[in-house]
Structures are given as structure tokens and as C-alpha cells.
PDB file of C-alpha atoms in Angstrom:
ATOM      1  CA  MET A 128     107.975  63.247 105.461  1.00  0.00           C
ATOM      2  CA  ALA A 129     109.398  67.126 107.495  1.00  0.00           C
ATOM      3  CA  VAL A 130     106.088  69.227 107.568  1.00  0.00           C
ATOM      4  CA  LEU A 131     108.481  71.970 105.123  1.00  0.00           C
ATOM      5  CA  ASP A 132     108.178  69.414 102.896  1.00  0.00           C
ATOM      6  CA  TRP A 133     104.483  68.637 102.888  1.00  0.00           C
ATOM      7  CA  LEU A 134     104.203  72.523 102.600  1.00  0.00           C
ATOM      8  CA  LEU A 135     106.661  72.321  99.315  1.00  0.00           C
ATOM      9  CA  ASP A 136     104.809  69.344  97.825  1.00  0.00           C
ATOM     10  CA  SER A 137     101.820  71.147  97.119  1.00  0.00           C
ATOM     11  CA  ASP A 138     100.549  74.388  94.977  1.00  0.00           C
ATOM     12  CA  PRO A 139     102.341  76.964  93.891  1.00  0.00           C
ATOM     13  CA  ALA A 140     100.338  79.542  96.057  1.00  0.00           C
ATOM     14  CA  ILE A 141     101.702  77.448  99.018  1.00  0.00           C
ATOM     15  CA  ARG A 142     105.085  76.592  97.765  1.00  0.00           C
ATOM     16  CA  TRP A 143     106.077  80.098  97.103  1.00  0.00           C
ATOM     17  CA  GLN A 144     104.876  81.353 100.630  1.00  0.00           C
ATOM     18  CA  ALA A 145     106.657  78.501 102.508  1.00  0.00           C
ATOM     19  CA  LEU A 146     109.789  79.303 100.540  1.00  0.00           C
ATOM     20  CA  ARG A 147     109.378  82.638 101.717  1.00  0.00           C
ATOM     21  CA  ASP A 148     108.328  82.910 105.295  1.00  0.00           C
ATOM     22  CA  LEU A 149     109.792  79.725 106.339  1.00  0.00           C
ATOM     23  CA  ALA A 150     112.606  78.327 104.566  1.00  0.00           C
ATOM     24  CA  ASP A 151     114.150  81.771 104.294  1.00  0.00           C
ATOM     25  CA  ALA A 152     114.635  80.986 100.182  1.00  0.00           C
ATOM     26  CA  PRO A 153     116.905  83.242  98.199  1.00  0.00           C
ATOM     27  CA  ALA A 154     114.376  85.996  96.474  1.00  0.00           C
ATOM     28  CA  GLU A 155     115.022  84.919  93.167  1.00  0.00           C
ATOM     29  CA  VAL A 156     113.743  81.545  94.261  1.00  0.00           C
ATOM     30  CA  VAL A 157     110.674  82.893  95.878  1.00  0.00           C
ATOM     31  CA  ALA A 158     109.581  85.334  92.817  1.00  0.00           C
ATOM     32  CA  ALA A 159     110.112  82.352  90.302  1.00  0.00           C
ATOM     33  CA  GLU A 160     107.548  79.721  92.382  1.00  0.00           C
ATOM     34  CA  ARG A 161     105.416  83.316  92.869  1.00  0.00           C
ATOM     35  CA  ALA A 162     105.114  83.629  89.435  1.00  0.00           C
ATOM     36  CA  ARG A 163     104.057  80.324  88.707  1.00  0.00           C
ATOM     37  CA  VAL A 164     100.437  80.938  90.708  1.00  0.00           C
ATOM     38  CA  ALA A 165      98.911  82.868  87.774  1.00  0.00           C
ATOM     39  CA  THR A 166     100.369  79.792  85.494  1.00  0.00           C
ATOM     40  CA  ASP A 167      99.755  76.817  87.605  1.00  0.00           C
ATOM     41  CA  GLY A 168      97.322  75.722  90.009  1.00  0.00           C
ATOM     42  CA  TRP A 169      94.859  76.893  91.871  1.00  0.00           C
ATOM     43  CA  GLY A 170      95.518  81.043  90.861  1.00  0.00           C
ATOM     44  CA  ASP A 171      95.290  80.109  86.834  1.00  0.00           C
ATOM     45  CA  ARG A 172      92.105  77.872  87.852  1.00  0.00           C
ATOM     46  CA  LEU A 173      90.423  80.739  89.605  1.00  0.00           C
ATOM     47  CA  LEU A 174      91.647  83.404  86.721  1.00  0.00           C
ATOM     48  CA  ALA A 175      89.813  81.257  84.211  1.00  0.00           C
ATOM     49  CA  LEU A 176      86.453  80.935  85.821  1.00  0.00           C
ATOM     50  CA  GLN A 177      86.504  84.801  85.392  1.00  0.00           C
ATOM     51  CA  GLY A 178      83.571  85.927  83.303  1.00  0.00           C
ATOM     52  CA  GLN A 179      83.311  88.029  79.518  1.00  0.00           C
ATOM     53  CA  ASP A 180      81.763  90.398  82.058  1.00  0.00           C
ATOM     54  CA  GLY A 181      84.243  90.842  84.199  1.00  0.00           C
ATOM     55  CA  GLN A 182      83.064  89.313  86.975  1.00  0.00           C
ATOM     56  CA  TRP A 183      83.018  85.904  88.601  1.00  0.00           C
ATOM     57  CA  ALA A 184      79.747  84.346  88.879  1.00  0.00           C
ATOM     58  CA  GLY A 185      78.015  87.610  86.908  1.00  0.00           C
ATOM     59  CA  GLY A 186      78.139  89.420  90.493  1.00  0.00           C
ATOM     60  CA  ALA A 187      80.104  91.580  92.847  1.00  0.00           C
ATOM     61  CA  LEU A 188      79.386  89.955  96.341  1.00  0.00           C
ATOM     62  CA  PHE A 189      76.490  87.331  95.258  1.00  0.00           C
ATOM     63  CA  PRO A 190      76.229  85.369  92.191  1.00  0.00           C
ATOM     64  CA  ALA A 191      73.904  86.321  89.582  1.00  0.00           C
ATOM     65  CA  GLY A 192      70.288  85.352  89.711  1.00  0.00           C
ATOM     66  CA  TRP A 193      71.244  84.416  93.969  1.00  0.00           C
ATOM     67  CA  SER A 194      68.690  85.259  96.497  1.00  0.00           C
ATOM     68  CA  TYR A 195      68.828  85.399 100.223  1.00  0.00           C
ATOM     69  CA  SER A 196      66.064  82.140 100.305  1.00  0.00           C
ATOM     70  CA  GLU A 197      68.910  80.285  99.517  1.00  0.00           C
ATOM     71  CA  MET A 198      71.322  81.331 102.792  1.00  0.00           C
ATOM     72  CA  PRO A 199      70.307  78.474 104.678  1.00  0.00           C
ATOM     73  CA  LYS A 200      72.886  76.274 102.677  1.00  0.00           C
ATOM     74  CA  GLY A 201      75.222  79.141 103.373  1.00  0.00           C
ATOM     75  CA  GLN A 202      76.645  82.051 101.664  1.00  0.00           C
ATOM     76  CA  PRO A 203      77.989  81.578  98.328  1.00  0.00           C
ATOM     77  CA  TRP A 204      81.369  82.311  97.993  1.00  0.00           C
ATOM     78  CA  THR A 205      82.067  82.500  94.470  1.00  0.00           C
ATOM     79  CA  ALA A 206      81.534  85.779  93.028  1.00  0.00           C
ATOM     80  CA  THR A 207      83.731  88.369  92.219  1.00  0.00           C
ATOM     81  CA  ALA A 208      84.977  89.910  95.622  1.00  0.00           C
ATOM     82  CA  TYR A 209      85.617  86.367  97.239  1.00  0.00           C
ATOM     83  CA  CYS A 210      87.528  85.393  94.140  1.00  0.00           C
ATOM     84  CA  LEU A 211      89.916  88.420  94.085  1.00  0.00           C
ATOM     85  CA  VAL A 212      90.402  87.628  98.089  1.00  0.00           C
ATOM     86  CA  ALA A 213      91.477  84.041  97.285  1.00  0.00           C
ATOM     87  CA  LEU A 214      94.017  85.724  94.653  1.00  0.00           C
ATOM     88  CA  GLU A 215      95.305  87.840  97.121  1.00  0.00           C
ATOM     89  CA  ASP A 216      95.715  84.963  99.756  1.00  0.00           C
ATOM     90  CA  PHE A 217      97.118  83.157  97.217  1.00  0.00           C
ATOM     91  CA  GLY A 218      99.796  85.935  96.817  1.00  0.00           C
ATOM     92  CA  VAL A 219      99.223  86.049  92.823  1.00  0.00           C
ATOM     93  CA  ASP A 220     101.614  88.736  91.305  1.00  0.00           C
ATOM     94  CA  PRO A 221      99.293  91.820  90.722  1.00  0.00           C
ATOM     95  CA  HIS A 222     102.071  93.224  87.895  1.00  0.00           C
ATOM     96  CA  ASN A 223     101.354  89.867  85.976  1.00  0.00           C
ATOM     97  CA  GLU A 224      99.313  91.010  82.535  1.00  0.00           C
ATOM     98  CA  LYS A 225      96.657  88.488  83.244  1.00  0.00           C
ATOM     99  CA  VAL A 226      95.934  89.858  86.380  1.00  0.00           C
ATOM    100  CA  ARG A 227      96.380  93.221  85.338  1.00  0.00           C
ATOM    101  CA  ARG A 228      93.611  92.741  82.818  1.00  0.00           C
ATOM    102  CA  ALA A 229      91.298  90.382  84.828  1.00  0.00           C
ATOM    103  CA  VAL A 230      91.416  93.594  87.584  1.00  0.00           C
ATOM    104  CA  ALA A 231      90.635  95.897  84.500  1.00  0.00           C
ATOM    105  CA  GLY A 232      87.766  94.074  83.967  1.00  0.00           C
ATOM    106  CA  VAL A 233      86.657  94.178  87.356  1.00  0.00           C
ATOM    107  CA  ARG A 234      87.081  97.944  87.562  1.00  0.00           C
ATOM    108  CA  GLU A 235      85.088  99.150  84.641  1.00  0.00           C
ATOM    109  CA  ASN A 236      82.288  96.348  84.791  1.00  0.00           C
ATOM    110  CA  CYS A 237      81.804  95.289  88.374  1.00  0.00           C
ATOM    111  CA  ARG A 238      79.144  97.007  90.581  1.00  0.00           C
ATOM    112  CA  TRP A 239      78.092  96.196  94.200  1.00  0.00           C
ATOM    113  CA  GLU A 240      74.354  94.889  94.390  1.00  0.00           C
ATOM    114  CA  HIS A 241      73.632  97.589  97.336  1.00  0.00           C
ATOM    115  CA  ALA A 242      73.172 100.311  94.758  1.00  0.00           C
ATOM    116  CA  GLY A 243      75.464  99.864  91.351  1.00  0.00           C
ATOM    117  CA  GLN A 244      78.372 101.752  93.238  1.00  0.00           C
ATOM    118  CA  PRO A 245      81.758 100.486  91.244  1.00  0.00           C
ATOM    119  CA  PHE A 246      83.583  98.096  92.632  1.00  0.00           C
ATOM    120  CA  PHE A 247      86.777  99.537  93.685  1.00  0.00           C
ATOM    121  CA  SER A 248      84.605 102.944  95.391  1.00  0.00           C
ATOM    122  CA  GLY A 249      83.410 100.206  97.923  1.00  0.00           C
ATOM    123  CA  GLU A 250      79.530 100.464  99.334  1.00  0.00           C
ATOM    124  CA  VAL A 251      78.267 101.102 102.680  1.00  0.00           C
ATOM    125  CA  GLU A 252      79.240  98.317 104.775  1.00  0.00           C
ATOM    126  CA  PRO A 253      82.787  98.545 106.290  1.00  0.00           C
ATOM    127  CA  CYS A 254      83.044  94.934 106.603  1.00  0.00           C
ATOM    128  CA  ILE A 255      82.723  94.901 102.625  1.00  0.00           C
ATOM    129  CA  ASN A 256      84.611  97.853 102.488  1.00  0.00           C
ATOM    130  CA  GLY A 257      87.777  96.648 104.633  1.00  0.00           C
ATOM    131  CA  MET A 258      87.612  93.864 102.095  1.00  0.00           C
ATOM    132  CA  VAL A 259      87.324  96.741  98.932  1.00  0.00           C
ATOM    133  CA  VAL A 260      90.641  98.921 100.472  1.00  0.00           C
ATOM    134  CA  ALA A 261      92.669  95.616 101.055  1.00  0.00           C
ATOM    135  CA  LEU A 262      92.223  94.419  97.612  1.00  0.00           C
ATOM    136  CA  GLY A 263      92.587  97.812  95.992  1.00  0.00           C
ATOM    137  CA  ALA A 264      95.598  98.212  97.965  1.00  0.00           C
ATOM    138  CA  TYR A 265      97.047  94.962  96.526  1.00  0.00           C
ATOM    139  CA  PHE A 266      95.925  95.125  92.742  1.00  0.00           C
ATOM    140  CA  GLY A 267      97.053  98.830  92.618  1.00  0.00           C
ATOM    141  CA  GLN A 268      93.422 100.816  92.475  1.00  0.00           C
ATOM    142  CA  ASP A 269      92.880 103.805  94.092  1.00  0.00           C
ATOM    143  CA  VAL A 270      90.814 103.317  97.104  1.00  0.00           C
ATOM    144  CA  ASP A 271      91.351 106.449  99.049  1.00  0.00           C
ATOM    145  CA  GLY A 272      87.927 107.515  99.232  1.00  0.00           C
ATOM    146  CA  VAL A 273      87.004 104.155 100.451  1.00  0.00           C
ATOM    147  CA  VAL A 274      90.020 104.968 103.404  1.00  0.00           C
ATOM    148  CA  ALA A 275      88.101 108.044 104.325  1.00  0.00           C
ATOM    149  CA  ARG A 276      84.692 106.889 104.601  1.00  0.00           C
ATOM    150  CA  LEU A 277      86.162 104.276 106.951  1.00  0.00           C
ATOM    151  CA  LEU A 278      87.947 106.614 109.293  1.00  0.00           C
ATOM    152  CA  GLY A 279      84.888 108.529 109.817  1.00  0.00           C
ATOM    153  CA  GLU A 280      82.794 105.393 110.810  1.00  0.00           C
ATOM    154  CA  GLN A 281      85.377 104.139 113.549  1.00  0.00           C
ATOM    155  CA  LEU A 282      83.431 104.075 116.748  1.00  0.00           C
ATOM    156  CA  ASP A 283      84.256 104.906 120.275  1.00  0.00           C
ATOM    157  CA  ASP A 284      85.599 101.782 121.640  1.00  0.00           C
ATOM    158  CA  GLY A 285      88.179 101.542 118.749  1.00  0.00           C
ATOM    159  CA  GLY A 286      86.533  99.232 116.128  1.00  0.00           C
ATOM    160  CA  TRP A 287      84.028  99.150 113.743  1.00  0.00           C
ATOM    161  CA  ASN A 288      80.671  97.505 113.275  1.00  0.00           C
ATOM    162  CA  CYS A 289      78.679  96.593 109.733  1.00  0.00           C
ATOM    163  CA  GLU A 290      75.499  96.949 111.818  1.00  0.00           C
ATOM    164  CA  VAL A 291      75.624 100.751 112.632  1.00  0.00           C
ATOM    165  CA  GLU A 292      73.121 101.630 110.519  1.00  0.00           C
ATOM    166  CA  ASN A 293      71.247  99.274 112.332  1.00  0.00           C
ATOM    167  CA  GLY A 294      71.955 100.944 115.781  1.00  0.00           C
ATOM    168  CA  SER A 295      75.076  99.176 117.137  1.00  0.00           C
ATOM    169  CA  VAL A 296      77.358 101.272 119.056  1.00  0.00           C
ATOM    170  CA  ARG A 297      79.596  98.433 120.076  1.00  0.00           C
ATOM    171  CA  SER A 298      82.602  97.187 117.264  1.00  0.00           C
ATOM    172  CA  SER A 299      82.668  94.048 115.630  1.00  0.00           C
ATOM    173  CA  PHE A 300      85.652  91.753 115.594  1.00  0.00           C
ATOM    174  CA  HIS A 301      84.517  90.456 111.781  1.00  0.00           C
ATOM    175  CA  THR A 302      84.282  93.911 110.946  1.00  0.00           C
ATOM    176  CA  THR A 303      87.430  95.481 112.559  1.00  0.00           C
ATOM    177  CA  ILE A 304      89.619  92.638 111.379  1.00  0.00           C
ATOM    178  CA  ARG A 305      88.607  93.231 107.940  1.00  0.00           C
ATOM    179  CA  VAL A 306      89.061  97.010 108.398  1.00  0.00           C
ATOM    180  CA  LEU A 307      92.514  96.569 109.761  1.00  0.00           C
ATOM    181  CA  ASP A 308      93.566  94.559 107.119  1.00  0.00           C
ATOM    182  CA  GLY A 309      92.414  97.142 104.632  1.00  0.00           C
ATOM    183  CA  LEU A 310      94.019  99.764 106.569  1.00  0.00           C
ATOM    184  CA  LEU A 311      97.540  98.049 106.941  1.00  0.00           C
ATOM    185  CA  ALA A 312      97.702  97.420 103.544  1.00  0.00           C
ATOM    186  CA  HIS A 313      96.624 100.367 102.195  1.00  0.00           C
ATOM    187  CA  GLU A 314      99.400 101.880 104.478  1.00  0.00           C
ATOM    188  CA  ARG A 315     101.910  99.740 102.834  1.00  0.00           C
ATOM    189  CA  ALA A 316     101.150 100.557  99.615  1.00  0.00           C
ATOM    190  CA  THR A 317     100.716 104.437  99.687  1.00  0.00           C
ATOM    191  CA  GLY A 318     102.420 105.537 103.491  1.00  0.00           C
ATOM    192  CA  GLY A 319      99.128 106.128 104.791  1.00  0.00           C
ATOM    193  CA  SER A 320      98.007 109.344 106.600  1.00  0.00           C
ATOM    194  CA  THR A 321      98.660 110.322 110.261  1.00  0.00           C
ATOM    195  CA  GLU A 322      95.040 109.887 110.542  1.00  0.00           C
ATOM    196  CA  SER A 323      94.671 106.502 109.015  1.00  0.00           C
ATOM    197  CA  ILE A 324      97.501 105.253 110.949  1.00  0.00           C
ATOM    198  CA  ALA A 325      96.231 106.490 114.418  1.00  0.00           C
ATOM    199  CA  ALA A 326      92.954 104.646 113.613  1.00  0.00           C
ATOM    200  CA  ARG A 327      94.450 101.291 112.708  1.00  0.00           C
ATOM    201  CA  ARG A 328      96.245 101.512 116.014  1.00  0.00           C
ATOM    202  CA  ARG A 329      93.202 102.229 117.916  1.00  0.00           C
ATOM    203  CA  GLY A 330      91.936  99.299 116.051  1.00  0.00           C
ATOM    204  CA  GLU A 331      94.343  96.937 117.126  1.00  0.00           C
ATOM    205  CA  GLU A 332      94.158  98.029 120.867  1.00  0.00           C
ATOM    206  CA  TYR A 333      90.379  96.885 120.652  1.00  0.00           C
ATOM    207  CA  LEU A 334      91.935  93.791 119.778  1.00  0.00           C
ATOM    208  CA  LEU A 335      94.573  93.664 122.314  1.00  0.00           C
ATOM    209  CA  GLU A 336      92.604  94.756 125.020  1.00  0.00           C
ATOM    210  CA  ARG A 337      90.240  91.514 124.730  1.00  0.00           C
ATOM    211  CA  LYS A 338      93.303  89.316 124.139  1.00  0.00           C
ATOM    212  CA  LEU A 339      91.683  88.819 120.647  1.00  0.00           C
ATOM    213  CA  PHE A 340      89.327  86.469 121.628  1.00  0.00           C
ATOM    214  CA  ARG A 341      87.264  87.594 125.205  1.00  0.00           C
ATOM    215  CA  ARG A 342      84.998  90.623 126.256  1.00  0.00           C
ATOM    216  CA  LYS A 343      86.607  93.415 128.074  1.00  0.00           C
ATOM    217  CA  SER A 344      83.748  93.364 130.565  1.00  0.00           C
ATOM    218  CA  THR A 345      84.073  90.026 131.746  1.00  0.00           C
ATOM    219  CA  GLY A 346      87.173  87.985 130.438  1.00  0.00           C
ATOM    220  CA  GLU A 347      84.704  85.250 129.117  1.00  0.00           C
ATOM    221  CA  VAL A 348      85.210  84.164 125.451  1.00  0.00           C
ATOM    222  CA  VAL A 349      83.141  85.982 122.828  1.00  0.00           C
ATOM    223  CA  ASN A 350      82.684  83.104 120.548  1.00  0.00           C
ATOM    224  CA  PRO A 351      84.136  79.580 121.352  1.00  0.00           C
ATOM    225  CA  LYS A 352      84.151  79.378 116.969  1.00  0.00           C
ATOM    226  CA  TRP A 353      86.573  82.039 117.130  1.00  0.00           C
ATOM    227  CA  LEU A 354      89.097  79.690 118.841  1.00  0.00           C
ATOM    228  CA  GLU A 355      88.562  77.023 115.604  1.00  0.00           C
ATOM    229  CA  PHE A 356      90.595  78.125 112.416  1.00  0.00           C
ATOM    230  CA  SER A 357      89.295  78.192 109.300  1.00  0.00           C
ATOM    231  CA  PHE A 358      90.563  78.878 105.640  1.00  0.00           C
ATOM    232  CA  PRO A 359      89.866  81.105 103.589  1.00  0.00           C
ATOM    233  CA  THR A 360      88.453  83.049 106.624  1.00  0.00           C
ATOM    234  CA  ARG A 361      85.646  84.854 104.074  1.00  0.00           C
ATOM    235  CA  TRP A 362      84.324  87.538 106.611  1.00  0.00           C
ATOM    236  CA  HIS A 363      84.693  85.967 109.797  1.00  0.00           C
ATOM    237  CA  TYR A 364      87.044  86.216 112.480  1.00  0.00           C
ATOM    238  CA  ASP A 365      89.109  83.711 114.299  1.00  0.00           C
ATOM    239  CA  VAL A 366      92.191  83.934 116.844  1.00  0.00           C
ATOM    240  CA  LEU A 367      94.524  82.930 113.861  1.00  0.00           C
ATOM    241  CA  HIS A 368      93.310  85.600 111.705  1.00  0.00           C
ATOM    242  CA  GLY A 369      93.944  87.947 114.414  1.00  0.00           C
ATOM    243  CA  LEU A 370      97.462  86.862 114.771  1.00  0.00           C
ATOM    244  CA  GLU A 371      98.260  86.587 111.309  1.00  0.00           C
ATOM    245  CA  TYR A 372      97.250  90.636 111.288  1.00  0.00           C
ATOM    246  CA  PHE A 373      99.546  91.454 114.079  1.00  0.00           C
ATOM    247  CA  ARG A 374     102.523  89.014 112.574  1.00  0.00           C
ATOM    248  CA  GLU A 375     101.940  91.098 108.984  1.00  0.00           C
ATOM    249  CA  ALA A 376     102.120  94.512 111.318  1.00  0.00           C
ATOM    250  CA  GLY A 377     105.464  93.385 111.847  1.00  0.00           C
ATOM    251  CA  ASP A 378     105.719  94.962 115.236  1.00  0.00           C
ATOM    252  CA  PRO A 379     106.967  93.304 117.910  1.00  0.00           C
ATOM    253  CA  PRO A 380     104.298  90.751 120.124  1.00  0.00           C
ATOM    254  CA  ASP A 381     102.263  92.133 122.638  1.00  0.00           C
ATOM    255  CA  PRO A 382     102.091  90.329 125.696  1.00  0.00           C
ATOM    256  CA  ARG A 383      98.641  90.363 125.266  1.00  0.00           C
ATOM    257  CA  VAL A 384      98.909  88.487 122.615  1.00  0.00           C
ATOM    258  CA  ASP A 385     100.764  85.127 124.645  1.00  0.00           C
ATOM    259  CA  GLU A 386      97.007  83.469 125.451  1.00  0.00           C
ATOM    260  CA  ALA A 387      96.007  83.293 121.650  1.00  0.00           C
ATOM    261  CA  ILE A 388      99.508  82.071 120.943  1.00  0.00           C
ATOM    262  CA  ASP A 389      99.465  78.907 123.642  1.00  0.00           C
ATOM    263  CA  LEU A 390      96.091  78.359 122.023  1.00  0.00           C
ATOM    264  CA  VAL A 391      97.641  78.218 118.643  1.00  0.00           C
ATOM    265  CA  ARG A 392     100.641  75.951 120.006  1.00  0.00           C
ATOM    266  CA  SER A 393      97.898  73.504 121.863  1.00  0.00           C
ATOM    267  CA  LYS A 394      96.000  73.148 118.513  1.00  0.00           C
ATOM    268  CA  ARG A 395      99.516  71.368 117.064  1.00  0.00           C
ATOM    269  CA  GLN A 396      99.279  67.845 115.844  1.00  0.00           C
ATOM    270  CA  PRO A 397     101.386  64.745 116.815  1.00  0.00           C
ATOM    271  CA  ASP A 398     102.625  65.538 112.895  1.00  0.00           C
ATOM    272  CA  ARG A 399     103.360  68.798 113.759  1.00  0.00           C
ATOM    273  CA  THR A 400     100.405  70.043 111.316  1.00  0.00           C
ATOM    274  CA  TRP A 401      97.747  71.718 112.119  1.00  0.00           C
ATOM    275  CA  LEU A 402      93.721  70.761 111.254  1.00  0.00           C
ATOM    276  CA  LEU A 403      90.963  72.484 109.060  1.00  0.00           C
ATOM    277  CA  GLU A 404      88.294  73.091 111.861  1.00  0.00           C
ATOM    278  CA  ASN A 405      85.530  75.302 110.674  1.00  0.00           C
ATOM    279  CA  THR A 406      84.696  75.778 107.250  1.00  0.00           C
ATOM    280  CA  HIS A 407      82.315  78.222 106.548  1.00  0.00           C
ATOM    281  CA  PRO A 408      79.824  76.766 104.467  1.00  0.00           C
ATOM    282  CA  GLY A 409      78.525  78.179 100.907  1.00  0.00           C
ATOM    283  CA  ALA A 410      79.093  76.969  97.178  1.00  0.00           C
ATOM    284  CA  ILE A 411      82.248  77.684  96.075  1.00  0.00           C
ATOM    285  CA  HIS A 412      84.385  76.839  92.728  1.00  0.00           C
ATOM    286  CA  PHE A 413      86.950  73.982  94.536  1.00  0.00           C
ATOM    287  CA  ALA A 414      88.304  73.348  97.320  1.00  0.00           C
ATOM    288  CA  LEU A 415      91.885  74.033  99.171  1.00  0.00           C
ATOM    289  CA  ASP A 416      92.391  71.921 101.555  1.00  0.00           C
ATOM    290  CA  ASP A 417      90.732  67.838 102.631  1.00  0.00           C
ATOM    291  CA  GLY A 418      88.056  69.178 104.864  1.00  0.00           C
ATOM    292  CA  ASP A 419      87.370  69.761 108.439  1.00  0.00           C
ATOM    293  CA  GLY A 420      89.468  67.339 110.797  1.00  0.00           C
ATOM    294  CA  ARG A 421      92.110  66.713 108.168  1.00  0.00           C
ATOM    295  CA  PRO A 422      95.218  68.049 108.156  1.00  0.00           C
ATOM    296  CA  SER A 423      95.268  71.741 106.395  1.00  0.00           C
ATOM    297  CA  ARG A 424      98.278  73.317 104.461  1.00  0.00           C
ATOM    298  CA  TRP A 425      96.855  76.455 104.741  1.00  0.00           C
ATOM    299  CA  ASN A 426      96.510  76.132 108.708  1.00  0.00           C
ATOM    300  CA  THR A 427      99.892  74.657 109.024  1.00  0.00           C
ATOM    301  CA  LEU A 428     101.752  77.397 107.087  1.00  0.00           C
ATOM    302  CA  ARG A 429      99.399  80.198 108.697  1.00  0.00           C
ATOM    303  CA  ALA A 430     100.144  78.897 112.116  1.00  0.00           C
ATOM    304  CA  LEU A 431     103.677  78.212 111.721  1.00  0.00           C
ATOM    305  CA  ARG A 432     104.606  81.742 110.353  1.00  0.00           C
ATOM    306  CA  VAL A 433     102.922  83.303 113.502  1.00  0.00           C
ATOM    307  CA  LEU A 434     104.737  81.090 115.739  1.00  0.00           C
ATOM    308  CA  ARG A 435     107.823  81.905 114.312  1.00  0.00           C
ATOM    309  CA  TRP A 436     107.083  85.811 114.413  1.00  0.00           C
ATOM    310  CA  TYR A 437     106.305  85.265 117.999  1.00  0.00           C
ATOM    311  CA  GLU A 438     109.277  83.434 118.867  1.00  0.00           C
ATOM    312  CA  GLN A 439     111.695  85.485 117.057  1.00  0.00           C
TER     313      GLN A 439
END
């Protein structure tokens, strides 16, 4: 079976994106398939798991009653924030009435564990606030205040770091990619501002100066785990996540991504698929792939569209 056929023989969340990004299907065909995300498969299944309180698993970042003593099992991914990220990853239509009701439930009822802040007001960590901006932009919520906060928290090296309140003065790839994802989504939704566009460009330069995975000082690989591709990415950075950001931004590829692209090409299997390599442990509602070491429709879709952007 051809890889495109394999991708199309799957959940609507993958099918509509493969039709749009790889098959160049007519817009009406793509829209019809996208509309199914909220009513069939993973999207429908996840929406059905939202509680009467407007939250998933009773919390914003963590399930109700969860404690850090359980952390050796991994961070749980079942609460509201990561369920909304999944719906965004699926490309659910934010204008669908069922989706609008779900988002309204979050807006009206969900509060951050940090200090009870309303969900779309964000909290104090830029890694979380970058996610909030991306979700707010996608689901049509006002996150301008969160964007303003992030602009004031950009570090001298061009990135962001959740550990600033603990004294860090150097940026984190993990935090920076989430803020960049958010700023780009907000810019697409609102036009952005001169300040937000400049901040996003500085954040891009932070990654590009490091060729997406190397230390600026020594050229060493920062973290070998970043050379393995995960999905969902959660709050983690990896090279494919970085490349997906630059593809989404839509600029011609900078030569400084060449090595990262070579890495993606090197991971294509003889059957033309890419594997799931680094699942981030923790409780989930349901699996989206067959497990590490197995062909991954998500990573194959993502790798193919990154290569298409680069090669065109």
C-alpha cells in the first residue's frame, strides 16, 4: 500500500490533513473530511470525555486529586489543557457548535492550579502561557494579555524559559518552541503587532543559531532525545517539532535547518514510513499510534509535509 493510501486509511484527524498537505485535494473535499473530526473517531471520542464541570479529568493541567508523588509514572496528559491541545492537533473545526460549547465550558469553569486564574488568562510559566496563546488563537478566545506578558519575558538570547523565576537567564528549547507556536498562531488569528512579530523572529533566530538541536557554544547535540520523534509532543521539544514550526511559519527554508532535514530523511524506513520513537510517559485517554518502534501515521504525516515544504 502506498504511504498516502495508508495515511488516508485512518482517523479523520489524519485523513483531512493528508488530503490538504500531501494530496492537494480540492478545498471542499478537505473541509468535508475535516468536519468529521468532531463527529467521528478521536475528536468525537475526546469531546465526549469532557466533564459536566467543563473540564477534562476535573483539572486544568492535572487531573483532580493528582499529586506529585505519582510523578514517577510520568505526568498525566488527561486534564483540560492537553485535551484541548489534542483537539487542535486533530484540526477539529473550532466553529463546530459542539466544539464551541466545549470551549465555552473551559472558559467559564476551568481555573489554573497555580492560583485559580481563568484558563484563557494563562498563569505564570511561559511554557504554559505559550500553549494558552496557541489554544486561545485557535479556539477564538482573547489571549492578548497573555501575549503581552510573554513579550515582556523574552530573554536576552532570544528565547524563553519556564525556570526564569528560579534564576535561569538562558532560554530553553522546550519553552521557546511553545511560545513560538503560540505567537505564530496569534499572529495568524489577529495580525499580531510590530512587537510580537519582532519577538517571534528573535525566537526563531534562537533556534536557527543552534541549527535546531546544537549548543551555540560548542556545536554539541544539546539532548540526544531531541533526535527522536514523539507524538503527541506534549511540552517537549524535538527536531521534528522545530521543523514543523518553521514549515507552519511558511518562510523559505533557512540553510541552518539543512542538518535537521537530513536527520528527518535518515529516519525514513524502507517502507517509506517514520516510526514513533519517544512516547512521553503518563496517563492518557487513548493511544493515537501503535507504540514506540512501530510505524507512526502521525510522524509520517508530519515528516512528509516538512520535507515537502523544504523541497519545494
